[in-house]
Amino acid sequence: MRHIRMLALAACLVAPAFAEAPMSLKADAVAAPAPVGYEQGLYRFGATYSVMPSEDALSCQSACADNDMCKAWSFVAIVGETPARCELKRGGGRLERNPAATSGFSPTHEAFFAPVLETPTDDLLGEAPEDDTPRH
């Protein structure tokens, strides 16, 4: 019972310190979401026509957007002695998991690679047929 009182007293003494803490600490702990068009942890293999040094994925995406031939891009971060690089691609390539990579499509060609979602027909929605004829 004595330990519970000690813990309660300690909690009361420490609580004001947390109340004075700046709010920005909580915001800094949460990672920002990836920008639109980013595929973090994925590398697009193949169709590479240009490789250049790059600071980050955003500059790689911009380089692709500025080039009409570029359909997709992959940024690979520094790994060991290998410097970071940006690869511009003529096509979407094949996706591979790579924790050091971030890929995406050119904003000017995103619609070409976007999946097409079709509206299901009435038959697929589960409605009963109009007539009483059994269907096989």
Coordinates of N, CA and C in Angstrom, one line a residue:
M1 N 0.8 -1.2 0.0 CA 0.0 0.0 0.0 C 0.9 1.3 0.0
R2 N 2.0 1.2 0.7 CA 2.9 2.3 0.8 C 3.5 2.6 -0.6
H3 N 3.7 1.6 -1.5 CA 4.3 1.9 -2.8 C 3.3 2.6 -3.7
I4 N 2.0 2.3 -3.5 CA 1.0 3.0 -4.3 C 0.9 4.5 -4.0
R5 N 1.1 4.8 -2.7 CA 1.1 6.2 -2.3 C 2.3 6.9 -2.9
M6 N 3.4 6.2 -2.8 CA 4.7 6.8 -3.4 C 4.5 7.1 -4.9
L7 N 4.0 6.1 -5.6 CA 3.8 6.3 -7.0 C 2.8 7.4 -7.3
A8 N 1.7 7.5 -6.6 CA 0.8 8.6 -6.8 C 1.4 10.0 -6.5
L9 N 2.2 10.1 -5.5 CA 2.9 11.3 -5.1 C 3.9 11.7 -6.2
A10 N 4.7 10.7 -6.7 CA 5.6 10.9 -7.8 C 4.9 11.4 -9.1
A11 N 3.8 10.8 -9.4 CA 3.0 11.2 -10.6 C 2.5 12.7 -10.4
C12 N 2.1 13.0 -9.2 CA 1.7 14.4 -9.0 C 2.8 15.4 -9.1
L13 N 4.0 15.0 -8.7 CA 5.2 15.9 -8.8 C 5.7 16.0 -10.2
V14 N 5.6 15.0 -11.0 CA 6.1 15.0 -12.4 C 5.1 15.6 -13.4
A15 N 3.8 15.5 -13.1 CA 2.8 16.0 -14.1 C 3.0 17.4 -14.5
P16 N 3.3 18.4 -13.6 CA 3.5 19.8 -14.1 C 4.6 19.9 -15.1
A17 N 5.7 19.1 -15.0 CA 6.8 19.2 -16.0 C 6.3 18.8 -17.4
F18 N 5.4 17.8 -17.5 CA 4.8 17.5 -18.8 C 3.9 18.6 -19.3
A19 N 3.2 19.3 -18.4 CA 2.3 20.3 -18.8 C 3.0 21.5 -19.4
E20 N 4.3 21.7 -19.0 CA 5.1 22.8 -19.6 C 5.9 22.5 -20.8
A21 N 5.8 21.2 -21.2 CA 6.6 20.8 -22.4 C 6.0 21.4 -23.7
P22 N 6.9 21.8 -24.6 CA 6.4 22.4 -25.9 C 5.6 21.4 -26.7
M23 N 4.5 21.9 -27.3 CA 3.7 21.1 -28.2 C 4.4 20.5 -29.4
S24 N 5.4 21.2 -29.9 CA 6.1 20.7 -31.1 C 6.8 19.4 -30.9
L25 N 7.1 19.0 -29.7 CA 7.7 17.7 -29.5 C 6.8 16.5 -30.0
K26 N 5.5 16.6 -29.8 CA 4.6 15.6 -30.3 C 4.5 15.6 -31.8
A27 N 4.5 16.8 -32.4 CA 4.4 16.8 -33.9 C 5.7 16.3 -34.5
D28 N 6.8 16.5 -33.9 CA 8.1 16.1 -34.5 C 8.2 14.6 -34.5
A29 N 7.6 13.9 -33.5 CA 7.7 12.5 -33.4 C 6.9 11.7 -34.5
V30 N 5.9 12.4 -35.1 CA 5.1 11.7 -36.1 C 5.7 12.0 -37.5
A31 N 6.0 10.9 -38.2 CA 6.5 11.1 -39.6 C 5.5 11.7 -40.5
A32 N 6.0 12.6 -41.4 CA 5.2 13.2 -42.4 C 4.8 12.2 -43.4
P33 N 3.6 12.2 -44.0 CA 3.2 11.3 -45.0 C 4.0 11.5 -46.3
A34 N 4.1 10.5 -47.1 CA 4.8 10.6 -48.4 C 4.0 11.5 -49.3
P35 N 4.8 12.3 -50.1 CA 4.1 13.1 -51.1 C 3.3 12.3 -52.1
V36 N 2.4 12.9 -52.8 CA 1.6 12.2 -53.8 C 2.5 11.7 -54.9
G37 N 2.3 10.5 -55.4 CA 3.1 10.0 -56.5 C 4.3 9.2 -56.0
Y38 N 4.6 9.2 -54.7 CA 5.7 8.5 -54.2 C 5.4 7.0 -53.8
E39 N 6.3 6.1 -54.1 CA 6.2 4.7 -53.8 C 7.4 4.4 -52.9
Q40 N 7.3 4.7 -51.6 CA 8.5 4.5 -50.8 C 8.7 3.0 -50.6
G41 N 10.0 2.6 -50.6 CA 10.4 1.2 -50.4 C 10.3 0.4 -51.7
L42 N 10.0 1.0 -52.8 CA 9.9 0.3 -54.1 C 10.8 0.9 -55.1
Y43 N 11.4 0.0 -55.9 CA 12.3 0.3 -57.0 C 11.7 -0.1 -58.3
R44 N 11.7 0.7 -59.3 CA 11.2 0.4 -60.7 C 12.4 -0.1 -61.5
F45 N 12.5 -1.4 -61.7 CA 13.6 -2.1 -62.4 C 13.3 -2.0 -63.9
G46 N 14.3 -1.6 -64.7 CA 14.3 -1.6 -66.2 C 13.8 -0.3 -66.8
A47 N 14.0 -0.1 -68.1 CA 13.6 1.0 -68.9 C 14.3 2.3 -68.5
T48 N 15.5 2.2 -67.9 CA 16.3 3.3 -67.4 C 17.0 3.9 -68.7
Y49 N 16.9 5.2 -68.9 CA 17.6 5.9 -70.0 C 18.6 6.9 -69.5
S50 N 18.5 7.3 -68.2 CA 19.4 8.3 -67.6 C 19.6 8.1 -66.2
V51 N 20.8 8.2 -65.7 CA 21.2 8.1 -64.3 C 22.0 9.3 -63.9
M52 N 21.6 10.0 -62.8 CA 22.3 11.2 -62.4 C 22.3 11.2 -60.9
P53 N 23.3 12.0 -60.4 CA 23.3 12.2 -58.9 C 22.1 13.0 -58.5
S54 N 21.6 12.7 -57.3 CA 20.5 13.4 -56.8 C 20.5 13.5 -55.3
E55 N 20.0 14.6 -54.8 CA 20.0 14.9 -53.3 C 18.9 14.1 -52.6
D56 N 17.7 14.0 -53.3 CA 16.5 13.4 -52.7 C 15.5 13.0 -53.7
A57 N 14.5 12.3 -53.3 CA 13.4 11.8 -54.2 C 12.6 13.0 -54.8
L58 N 12.4 14.1 -54.1 CA 11.7 15.2 -54.7 C 12.4 15.8 -55.9
S59 N 13.7 15.9 -55.8 CA 14.5 16.5 -57.0 C 14.5 15.5 -58.1
C60 N 14.4 14.2 -57.8 CA 14.3 13.2 -58.9 C 13.0 13.2 -59.6
Q61 N 11.9 13.4 -58.8 CA 10.6 13.5 -59.4 C 10.5 14.7 -60.2
S62 N 11.1 15.8 -59.8 CA 11.1 17.1 -60.6 C 11.8 16.9 -61.9
A63 N 13.0 16.2 -61.8 CA 13.8 16.0 -63.1 C 12.9 15.2 -64.1
C64 N 12.2 14.2 -63.6 CA 11.3 13.4 -64.5 C 10.2 14.2 -65.1
A65 N 9.6 15.1 -64.2 CA 8.5 15.9 -64.7 C 9.0 16.9 -65.8
D66 N 10.2 17.3 -65.7 CA 10.8 18.3 -66.7 C 11.2 17.7 -68.0
N67 N 11.2 16.4 -68.1 CA 11.6 15.7 -69.3 C 10.5 14.9 -69.9
D68 N 10.1 15.3 -71.1 CA 9.0 14.7 -71.8 C 9.1 13.1 -72.0
M69 N 10.4 12.7 -72.2 CA 10.6 11.2 -72.4 C 10.4 10.4 -71.1
C70 N 10.5 11.0 -70.0 CA 10.4 10.3 -68.7 C 9.0 10.0 -68.3
K71 N 8.8 8.7 -68.1 CA 7.5 8.2 -67.7 C 7.4 7.8 -66.2
A72 N 8.6 7.4 -65.7 CA 8.7 7.0 -64.3 C 10.1 7.3 -63.8
W73 N 10.3 7.2 -62.5 CA 11.6 7.5 -61.9 C 11.8 6.6 -60.7
S74 N 13.1 6.5 -60.3 CA 13.5 5.8 -59.1 C 14.6 6.5 -58.5
F75 N 14.5 6.9 -57.2 CA 15.6 7.5 -56.4 C 16.1 6.4 -55.5
V76 N 17.4 6.2 -55.5 CA 18.1 5.2 -54.6 C 19.0 6.0 -53.6
A77 N 18.7 5.9 -52.4 CA 19.5 6.7 -51.4 C 20.9 6.1 -51.2
I78 N 21.8 6.8 -50.5 CA 23.2 6.4 -50.3 C 23.2 5.0 -49.6
V79 N 23.9 4.1 -50.2 CA 24.1 2.8 -49.6 C 25.6 2.5 -49.5
G80 N 26.1 2.5 -48.3 CA 27.5 2.3 -48.1 C 28.3 3.3 -48.8
E81 N 29.2 2.9 -49.7 CA 30.0 3.9 -50.5 C 29.3 4.4 -51.8
T82 N 28.2 3.8 -52.2 CA 27.5 4.1 -53.4 C 26.7 5.4 -53.2
P83 N 27.0 6.5 -54.0 CA 26.2 7.7 -53.8 C 24.8 7.6 -54.2
A84 N 23.9 8.5 -53.7 CA 22.5 8.5 -54.1 C 22.4 8.8 -55.5
R85 N 21.4 8.3 -56.2 CA 21.2 8.5 -57.6 C 19.7 8.6 -58.0
C86 N 19.5 9.2 -59.1 CA 18.1 9.3 -59.7 C 18.2 8.6 -61.0
E87 N 17.2 7.8 -61.3 CA 17.1 7.1 -62.5 C 15.8 7.5 -63.2
L88 N 15.9 8.0 -64.4 CA 14.8 8.3 -65.2 C 14.4 7.2 -66.2
K89 N 13.2 6.9 -66.3 CA 12.8 5.7 -67.0 C 11.8 6.0 -68.2
R90 N 11.9 5.2 -69.3 CA 11.0 5.3 -70.4 C 9.7 4.6 -70.2
G91 N 9.6 3.8 -69.2 CA 8.4 3.0 -68.9 C 8.2 2.8 -67.4
G92 N 7.2 2.1 -67.0 CA 6.9 1.8 -65.6 C 7.9 0.8 -65.0
G93 N 8.4 0.0 -65.8 CA 9.3 -1.0 -65.3 C 8.6 -2.1 -64.4
R94 N 9.4 -2.9 -63.8 CA 8.9 -3.9 -62.9 C 9.3 -3.5 -61.5
L95 N 8.3 -3.6 -60.6 CA 8.5 -3.2 -59.2 C 9.2 -4.2 -58.4
E96 N 10.2 -3.8 -57.6 CA 10.9 -4.6 -56.7 C 10.9 -3.9 -55.3
R97 N 10.9 -4.6 -54.2 CA 11.0 -4.0 -52.9 C 12.4 -3.7 -52.7
N98 N 12.7 -2.4 -52.2 CA 14.0 -2.0 -51.9 C 13.9 -0.9 -50.8
P99 N 14.3 -1.1 -49.6 CA 14.1 -0.1 -48.6 C 14.8 1.2 -48.8
A100 N 15.9 1.2 -49.6 CA 16.6 2.4 -49.9 C 16.1 3.2 -51.1
A101 N 15.0 2.7 -51.7 CA 14.5 3.3 -52.9 C 13.1 4.0 -52.7
T102 N 12.9 5.0 -53.5 CA 11.6 5.7 -53.6 C 11.4 5.9 -55.1
S103 N 10.2 5.5 -55.6 CA 9.9 5.6 -57.0 C 8.6 6.3 -57.3
G104 N 8.3 6.5 -58.5 CA 7.0 7.1 -58.9 C 6.9 7.3 -60.4
F105 N 5.7 7.9 -60.8 CA 5.5 8.2 -62.2 C 5.6 9.7 -62.4
S106 N 5.9 10.1 -63.6 CA 6.0 11.5 -64.0 C 4.6 12.0 -63.8
P107 N 4.4 13.2 -63.2 CA 3.1 13.8 -63.1 C 2.4 14.0 -64.4
T108 N 3.2 14.2 -65.5 CA 2.6 14.4 -66.8 C 2.1 13.1 -67.4
H109 N 2.5 11.9 -66.9 CA 2.1 10.6 -67.4 C 1.4 9.7 -66.4
E110 N 1.0 10.3 -65.2 CA 0.4 9.5 -64.2 C -0.9 8.8 -64.6
A111 N -1.7 9.5 -65.4 CA -3.0 9.0 -65.8 C -2.8 7.7 -66.7
F112 N -1.7 7.7 -67.4 CA -1.4 6.5 -68.3 C -1.3 5.2 -67.4
F113 N -0.7 5.4 -66.2 CA -0.4 4.2 -65.4 C -1.4 4.0 -64.3
A114 N -2.3 4.9 -64.1 CA -3.3 4.7 -63.1 C -4.3 3.6 -63.4
P115 N -4.7 2.8 -62.4 CA -5.6 1.7 -62.6 C -7.0 2.3 -63.0
V116 N -7.7 1.6 -63.9 CA -9.0 2.0 -64.3 C -10.0 1.2 -63.5
L117 N -10.8 1.9 -62.8 CA -11.9 1.3 -62.0 C -13.2 1.3 -62.8
E118 N -13.8 0.2 -63.0 CA -15.0 0.1 -63.8 C -16.2 0.0 -62.8
T119 N -17.3 0.6 -63.2 CA -18.5 0.4 -62.4 C -19.1 -0.9 -62.7
P120 N -19.5 -1.7 -61.6 CA -20.0 -3.0 -61.9 C -21.4 -2.9 -62.5
T121 N -21.8 -3.9 -63.3 CA -23.1 -3.9 -63.9 C -24.1 -4.3 -62.9
D122 N -25.4 -4.2 -63.3 CA -26.5 -4.6 -62.4 C -26.4 -6.1 -62.0
D123 N -26.0 -6.9 -63.0 CA -25.9 -8.3 -62.8 C -24.9 -8.6 -61.7
L124 N -23.8 -7.9 -61.6 CA -22.8 -8.1 -60.6 C -23.2 -7.6 -59.2
L125 N -24.2 -6.7 -59.2 CA -24.7 -6.1 -57.9 C -25.6 -7.1 -57.1
G126 N -26.0 -8.2 -57.7 CA -26.8 -9.2 -57.1 C -28.3 -9.0 -57.2
E127 N -28.7 -8.3 -58.2 CA -30.2 -8.2 -58.4 C -30.7 -9.4 -59.0
A128 N -32.0 -9.7 -58.7 CA -32.6 -10.9 -59.2 C -33.0 -10.7 -60.7
P129 N -33.0 -11.7 -61.5 CA -33.4 -11.5 -62.9 C -34.9 -11.2 -63.0
E130 N -35.3 -10.5 -64.0 CA -36.7 -10.0 -64.2 C -37.6 -11.2 -64.4
D131 N -37.2 -12.2 -65.2 CA -38.1 -13.3 -65.5 C -37.9 -14.5 -64.5
D132 N -38.7 -15.5 -64.5 CA -38.6 -16.6 -63.6 C -37.8 -17.8 -64.2
T133 N -37.2 -17.5 -65.4 CA -36.4 -18.6 -66.0 C -35.1 -18.8 -65.3
P134 N -34.9 -20.1 -64.9 CA -33.7 -20.4 -64.2 C -32.5 -20.2 -65.1
R135 N -31.4 -19.7 -64.5 CA -30.2 -19.4 -65.3 C -29.1 -20.5 -64.9
H136 N -28.4 -20.9 -65.9 CA -27.4 -22.0 -65.6 C -26.0 -21.4 -65.7

